[in-house]
Coordinates of C-alpha atoms in Angstrom, one line a residue:
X1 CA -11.8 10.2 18.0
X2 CA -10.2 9.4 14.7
X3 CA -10.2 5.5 14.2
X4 CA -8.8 2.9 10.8
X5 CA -10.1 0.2 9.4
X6 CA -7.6 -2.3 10.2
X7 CA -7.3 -3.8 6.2
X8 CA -8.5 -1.1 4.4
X9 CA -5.3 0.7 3.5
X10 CA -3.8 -2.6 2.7
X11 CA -6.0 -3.3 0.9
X12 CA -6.2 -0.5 -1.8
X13 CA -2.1 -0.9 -1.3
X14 CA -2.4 -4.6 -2.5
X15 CA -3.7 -3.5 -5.8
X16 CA -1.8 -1.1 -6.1
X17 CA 1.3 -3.7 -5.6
X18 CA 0.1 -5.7 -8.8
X19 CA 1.5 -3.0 -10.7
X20 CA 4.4 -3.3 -9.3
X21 CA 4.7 -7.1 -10.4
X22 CA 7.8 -6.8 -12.0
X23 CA 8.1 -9.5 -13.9
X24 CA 5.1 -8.8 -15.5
X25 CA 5.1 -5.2 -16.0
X26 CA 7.2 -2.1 -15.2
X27 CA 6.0 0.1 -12.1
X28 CA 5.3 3.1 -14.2
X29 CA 3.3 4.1 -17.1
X30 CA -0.6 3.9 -18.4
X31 CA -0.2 0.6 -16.8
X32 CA -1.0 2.2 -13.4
X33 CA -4.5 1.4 -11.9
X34 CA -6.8 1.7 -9.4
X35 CA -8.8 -0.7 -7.4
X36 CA -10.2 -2.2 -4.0
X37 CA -13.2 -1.6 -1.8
X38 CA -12.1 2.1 -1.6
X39 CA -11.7 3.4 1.5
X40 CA -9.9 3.6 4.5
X41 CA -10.8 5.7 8.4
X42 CA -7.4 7.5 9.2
X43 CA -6.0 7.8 12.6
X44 CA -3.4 9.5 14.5
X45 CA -0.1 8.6 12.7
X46 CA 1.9 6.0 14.3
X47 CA 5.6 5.2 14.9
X48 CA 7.1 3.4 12.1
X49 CA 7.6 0.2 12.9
X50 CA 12.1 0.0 12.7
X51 CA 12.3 -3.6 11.7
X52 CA 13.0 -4.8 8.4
X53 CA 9.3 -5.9 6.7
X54 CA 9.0 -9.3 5.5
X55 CA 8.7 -9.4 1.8
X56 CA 5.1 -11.2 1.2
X57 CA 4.8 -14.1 -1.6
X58 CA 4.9 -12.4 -5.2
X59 CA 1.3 -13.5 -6.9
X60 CA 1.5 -12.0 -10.7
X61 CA 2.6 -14.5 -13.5
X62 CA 6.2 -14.9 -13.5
X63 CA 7.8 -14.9 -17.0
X64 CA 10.8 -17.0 -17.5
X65 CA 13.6 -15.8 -19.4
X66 CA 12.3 -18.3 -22.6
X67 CA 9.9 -15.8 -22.9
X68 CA 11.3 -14.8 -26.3
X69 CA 10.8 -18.3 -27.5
X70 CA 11.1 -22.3 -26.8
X71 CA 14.5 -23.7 -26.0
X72 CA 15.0 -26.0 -29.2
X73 CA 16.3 -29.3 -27.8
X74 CA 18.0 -31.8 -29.8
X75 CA 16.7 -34.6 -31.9
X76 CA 15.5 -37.6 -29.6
X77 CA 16.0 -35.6 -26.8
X78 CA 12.7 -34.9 -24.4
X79 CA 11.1 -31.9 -24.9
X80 CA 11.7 -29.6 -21.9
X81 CA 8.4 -27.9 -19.9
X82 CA 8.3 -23.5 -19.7
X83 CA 11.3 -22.6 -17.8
X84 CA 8.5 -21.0 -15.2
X85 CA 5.0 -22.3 -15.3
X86 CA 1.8 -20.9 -15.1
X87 CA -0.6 -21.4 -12.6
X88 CA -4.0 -21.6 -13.4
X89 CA -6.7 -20.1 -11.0
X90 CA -8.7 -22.5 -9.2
X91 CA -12.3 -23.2 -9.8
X92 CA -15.4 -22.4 -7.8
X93 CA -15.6 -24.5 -5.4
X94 CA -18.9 -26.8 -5.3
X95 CA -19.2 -28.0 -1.8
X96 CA -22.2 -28.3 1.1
X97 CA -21.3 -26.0 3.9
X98 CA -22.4 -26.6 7.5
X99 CA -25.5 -25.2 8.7
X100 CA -25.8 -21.4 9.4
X101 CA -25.6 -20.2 12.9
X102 CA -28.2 -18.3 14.7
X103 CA -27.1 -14.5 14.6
X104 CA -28.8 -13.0 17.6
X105 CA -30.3 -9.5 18.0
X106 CA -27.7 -6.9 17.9
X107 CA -28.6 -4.0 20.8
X108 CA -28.9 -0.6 19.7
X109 CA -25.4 1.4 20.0
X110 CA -24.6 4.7 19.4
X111 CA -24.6 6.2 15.9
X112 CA -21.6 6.7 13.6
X113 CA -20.4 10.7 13.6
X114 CA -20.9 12.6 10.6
X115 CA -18.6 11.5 7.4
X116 CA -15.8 14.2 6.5
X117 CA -14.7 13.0 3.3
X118 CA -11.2 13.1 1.8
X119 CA -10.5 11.4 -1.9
X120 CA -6.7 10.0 -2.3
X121 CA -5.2 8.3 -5.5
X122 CA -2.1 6.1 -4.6
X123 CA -1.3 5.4 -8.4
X124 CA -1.1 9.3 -8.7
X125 CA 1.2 9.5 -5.7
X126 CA 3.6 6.9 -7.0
X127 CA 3.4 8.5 -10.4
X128 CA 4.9 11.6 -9.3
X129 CA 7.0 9.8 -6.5
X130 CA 10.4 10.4 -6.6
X131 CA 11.6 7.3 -5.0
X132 CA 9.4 5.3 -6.9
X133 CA 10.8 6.5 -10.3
X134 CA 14.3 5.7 -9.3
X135 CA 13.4 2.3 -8.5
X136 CA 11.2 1.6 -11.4
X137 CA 14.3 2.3 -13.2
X138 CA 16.5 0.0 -11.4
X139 CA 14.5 -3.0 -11.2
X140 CA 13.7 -2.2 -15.6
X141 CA 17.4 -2.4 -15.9
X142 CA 17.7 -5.9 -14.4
X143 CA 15.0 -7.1 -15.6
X144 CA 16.2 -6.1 -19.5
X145 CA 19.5 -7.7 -18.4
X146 CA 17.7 -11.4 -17.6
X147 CA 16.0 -11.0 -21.0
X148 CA 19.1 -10.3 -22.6
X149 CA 21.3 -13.0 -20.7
X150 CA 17.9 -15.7 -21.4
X151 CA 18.3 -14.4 -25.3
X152 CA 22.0 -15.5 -25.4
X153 CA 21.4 -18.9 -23.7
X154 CA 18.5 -19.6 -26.1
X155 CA 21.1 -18.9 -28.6
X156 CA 24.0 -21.4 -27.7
X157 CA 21.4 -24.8 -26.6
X158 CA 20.1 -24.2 -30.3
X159 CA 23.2 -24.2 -31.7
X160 CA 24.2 -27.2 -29.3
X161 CA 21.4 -28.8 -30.7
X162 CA 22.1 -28.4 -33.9
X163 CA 25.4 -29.5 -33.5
X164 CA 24.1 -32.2 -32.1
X165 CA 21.7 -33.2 -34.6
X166 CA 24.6 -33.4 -37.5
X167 CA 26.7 -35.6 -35.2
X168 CA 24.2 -38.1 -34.7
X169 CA 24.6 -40.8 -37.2
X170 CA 28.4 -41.0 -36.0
X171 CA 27.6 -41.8 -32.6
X172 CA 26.3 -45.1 -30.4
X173 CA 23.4 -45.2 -28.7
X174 CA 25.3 -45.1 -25.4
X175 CA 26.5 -41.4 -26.5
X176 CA 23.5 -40.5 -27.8
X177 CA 22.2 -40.5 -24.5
X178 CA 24.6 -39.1 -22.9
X179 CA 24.3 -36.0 -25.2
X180 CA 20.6 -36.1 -24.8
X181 CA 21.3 -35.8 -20.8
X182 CA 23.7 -33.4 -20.9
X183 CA 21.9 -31.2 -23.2
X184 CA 18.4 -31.7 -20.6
X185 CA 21.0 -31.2 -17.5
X186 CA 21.8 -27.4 -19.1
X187 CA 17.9 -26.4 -20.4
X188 CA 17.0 -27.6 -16.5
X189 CA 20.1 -25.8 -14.9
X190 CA 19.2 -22.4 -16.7
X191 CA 16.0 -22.8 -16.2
X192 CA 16.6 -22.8 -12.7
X193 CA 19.2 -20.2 -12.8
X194 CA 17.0 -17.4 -14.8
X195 CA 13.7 -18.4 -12.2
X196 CA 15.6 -17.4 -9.3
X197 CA 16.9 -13.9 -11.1
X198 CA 13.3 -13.7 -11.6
X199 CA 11.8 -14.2 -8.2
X200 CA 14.9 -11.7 -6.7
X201 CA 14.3 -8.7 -8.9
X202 CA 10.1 -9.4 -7.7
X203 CA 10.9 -9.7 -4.6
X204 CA 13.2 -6.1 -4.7
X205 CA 10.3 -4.9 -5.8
X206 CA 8.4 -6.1 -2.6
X207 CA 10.5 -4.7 -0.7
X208 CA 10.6 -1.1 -2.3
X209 CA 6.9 -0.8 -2.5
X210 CA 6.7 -1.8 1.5
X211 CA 9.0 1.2 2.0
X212 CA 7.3 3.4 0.0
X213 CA 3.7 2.0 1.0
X214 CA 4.0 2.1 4.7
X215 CA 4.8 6.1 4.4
X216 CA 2.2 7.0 2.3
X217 CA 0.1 5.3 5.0
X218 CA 1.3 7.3 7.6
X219 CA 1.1 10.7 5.8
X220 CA -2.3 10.0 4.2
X221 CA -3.7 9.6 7.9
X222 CA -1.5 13.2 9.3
X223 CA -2.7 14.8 6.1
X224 CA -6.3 13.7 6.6
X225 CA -6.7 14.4 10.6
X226 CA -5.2 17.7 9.9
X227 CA -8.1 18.4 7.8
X228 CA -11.1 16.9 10.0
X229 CA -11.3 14.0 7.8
X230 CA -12.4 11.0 9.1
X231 CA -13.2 9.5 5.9
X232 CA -10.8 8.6 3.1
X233 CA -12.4 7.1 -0.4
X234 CA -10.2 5.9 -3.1
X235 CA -10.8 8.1 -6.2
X236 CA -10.9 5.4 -8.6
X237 CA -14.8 4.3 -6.6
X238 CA -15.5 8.3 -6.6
X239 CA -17.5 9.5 -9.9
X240 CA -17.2 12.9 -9.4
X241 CA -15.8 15.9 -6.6
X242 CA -13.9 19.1 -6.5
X243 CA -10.5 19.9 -5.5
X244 CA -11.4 20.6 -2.2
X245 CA -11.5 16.9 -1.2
X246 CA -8.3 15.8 -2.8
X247 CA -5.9 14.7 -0.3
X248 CA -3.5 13.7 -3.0
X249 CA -1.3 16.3 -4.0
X250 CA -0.4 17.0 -0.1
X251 CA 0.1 13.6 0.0
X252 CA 2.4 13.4 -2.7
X253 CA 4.3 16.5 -1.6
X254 CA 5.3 15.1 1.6
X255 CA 6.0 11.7 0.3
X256 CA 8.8 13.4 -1.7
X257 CA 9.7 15.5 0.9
X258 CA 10.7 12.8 3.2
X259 CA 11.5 9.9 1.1
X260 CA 13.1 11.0 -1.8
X261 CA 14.8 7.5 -2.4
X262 CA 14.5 3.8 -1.4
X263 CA 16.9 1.4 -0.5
X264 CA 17.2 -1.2 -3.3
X265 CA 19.0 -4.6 -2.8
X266 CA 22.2 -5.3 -4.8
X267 CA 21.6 -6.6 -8.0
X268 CA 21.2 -10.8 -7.1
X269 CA 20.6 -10.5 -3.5
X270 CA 16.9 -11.0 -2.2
X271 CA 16.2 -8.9 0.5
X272 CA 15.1 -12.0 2.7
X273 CA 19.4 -12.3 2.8
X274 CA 20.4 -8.8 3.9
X275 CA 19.8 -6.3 6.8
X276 CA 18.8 -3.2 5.4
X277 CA 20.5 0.1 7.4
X278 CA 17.9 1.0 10.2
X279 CA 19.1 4.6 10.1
X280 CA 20.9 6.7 7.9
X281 CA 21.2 8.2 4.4
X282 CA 18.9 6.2 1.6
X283 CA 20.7 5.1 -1.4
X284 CA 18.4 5.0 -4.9
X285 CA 20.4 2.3 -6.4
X286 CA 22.6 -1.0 -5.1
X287 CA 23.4 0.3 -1.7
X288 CA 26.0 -1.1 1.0
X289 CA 24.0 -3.7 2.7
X290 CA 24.9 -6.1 5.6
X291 CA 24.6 -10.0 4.8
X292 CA 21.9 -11.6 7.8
X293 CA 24.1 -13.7 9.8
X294 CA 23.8 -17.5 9.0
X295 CA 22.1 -19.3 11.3

């Protein structure tokens, strides 16, 4: 009997889904790597699940739309923080823990069956995945646009502030600071306003890799119990084999085969607010959705 390690395709998944950070990166290109404990135990494929997945936290760097430079603020006004900022990773924690429990004597069991290997290389699938190309070039598209529309903003709060700056010997103090306010009421606003394009376009991307991820799941376990493999290593851990292992092209061909495109949210809707189609034709771009009824 075929059996799965119950994290291990997530996990190699999960690293996989870093390169699909896309605020940080595009999902295609040299960028594409491979990482994880590398392996995974297939089992008999399963029945999709039919409800919408929940998009998980995004955990790359977000870049704000100042990335191509400081919003310049007034004279006298405050200077304004990183429209998104960083979080630094926590330090190793220095703590006592609580005494170790007794592990007792584990009874002999019966051995493991003999390992039939198969090697698999998800950045190679999505590579040649055609549903993953479309969306890669979606999700570039908006993500140029919110560079391009945080370029022009950049643009007019200099020139207010330099229009403020040669105005400022004719006014009071009491409109001084009233400029200064409105002035830090627009940097805060469209820093708000580009964050929240940003978060939407990464969590589209969530939700296309899900799609895409939870098939190659499925088809990497058919592919691999209709060879007798019980054993599935990532290639990126494997220093050397022969053709004759490589689940991948199969994989790959399949993939293709039956999920030629993704559904993508409109352009400004998170996927948290809409009720993707449970059946029907797949759309590659910004497809007719349903809005989630309010609660």
């Amino acid at each position: 009997m075929i059996h799965i390690h119950p994290d291990a395709t997530r996990i190699v998944m999960i690293r996989v889904f870093a390169i699909l950070a896309l605020a940080a990166l595009p999902i295609s290109g040299p960028a594409l790597g491979q990482s994880g404990p590398g392996w995974f135990v297939p089992e008999p494929a399963k029945p999709a699940p039919t409800g919408r997945p929940t998009a998980s936290p995004a955990a790359p760097r977000v870049p704000g739309p100042d990335a191509q430079g400081p919003m310049a603020p007034p004279p006298g006004a405050e200077s304004m923080a990183p429209m998104v900022e960083p979080q630094a990773p926590l330090p190793p924690l220095q703590v006592q823990l609580p005494p170790m429990p007794e592990i007792p004597m584990i009874p002999k069991g019966s051995p493991t069956p003999a390992a039939i290997v198969g090697i698999l290389s998800v950045p190679d699938i999505l590579r040649v995945s055609a549903a993953y190309q479309l969306a890669d070039k979606e999700l570039a598209q908006r993500r140029n646009k919110v560079n391009e529309d945080g370029q022009k903003e950049q643009n007019a709060l200099r020139d207010l502030g330099q229009a403020f700056a040669n105005e400022r010997a004719k006014l009071t103090p009491e409109q001084i600071r009233a400029r200064e306010k409105e002035y830090a009421d627009r940097v805060n606003e469209a820093r708000r306003r580009y964050s929240e394009r940003t978060r939407i376009i990464q969590e589209a991307g969530q939700y296309v890799m899900m799609q895409i991820e939870r098939v190659i799941e499925q088809v990497a376990q058919q592919v691999a119990a209709s060879r007798g493999v019980n054993l599935v290593l990532n290639r990126a851990q494997v220093l050397g084999t022969t053709a004759d292992f490589d689940l991948t092209p199969q994989v790959a061909d399949v993939l293709n085969k039956i999920l030629p495109t993704v559904v993508i949210p409109p352009d400004g809707v998170s996927p948290t607010k809409i009720t993707a189609p449970i059946a029907g034709p797949r759309v590659s771009a910004t497809p007719e959705v349903t809005p989630a009824a309010k609660n």
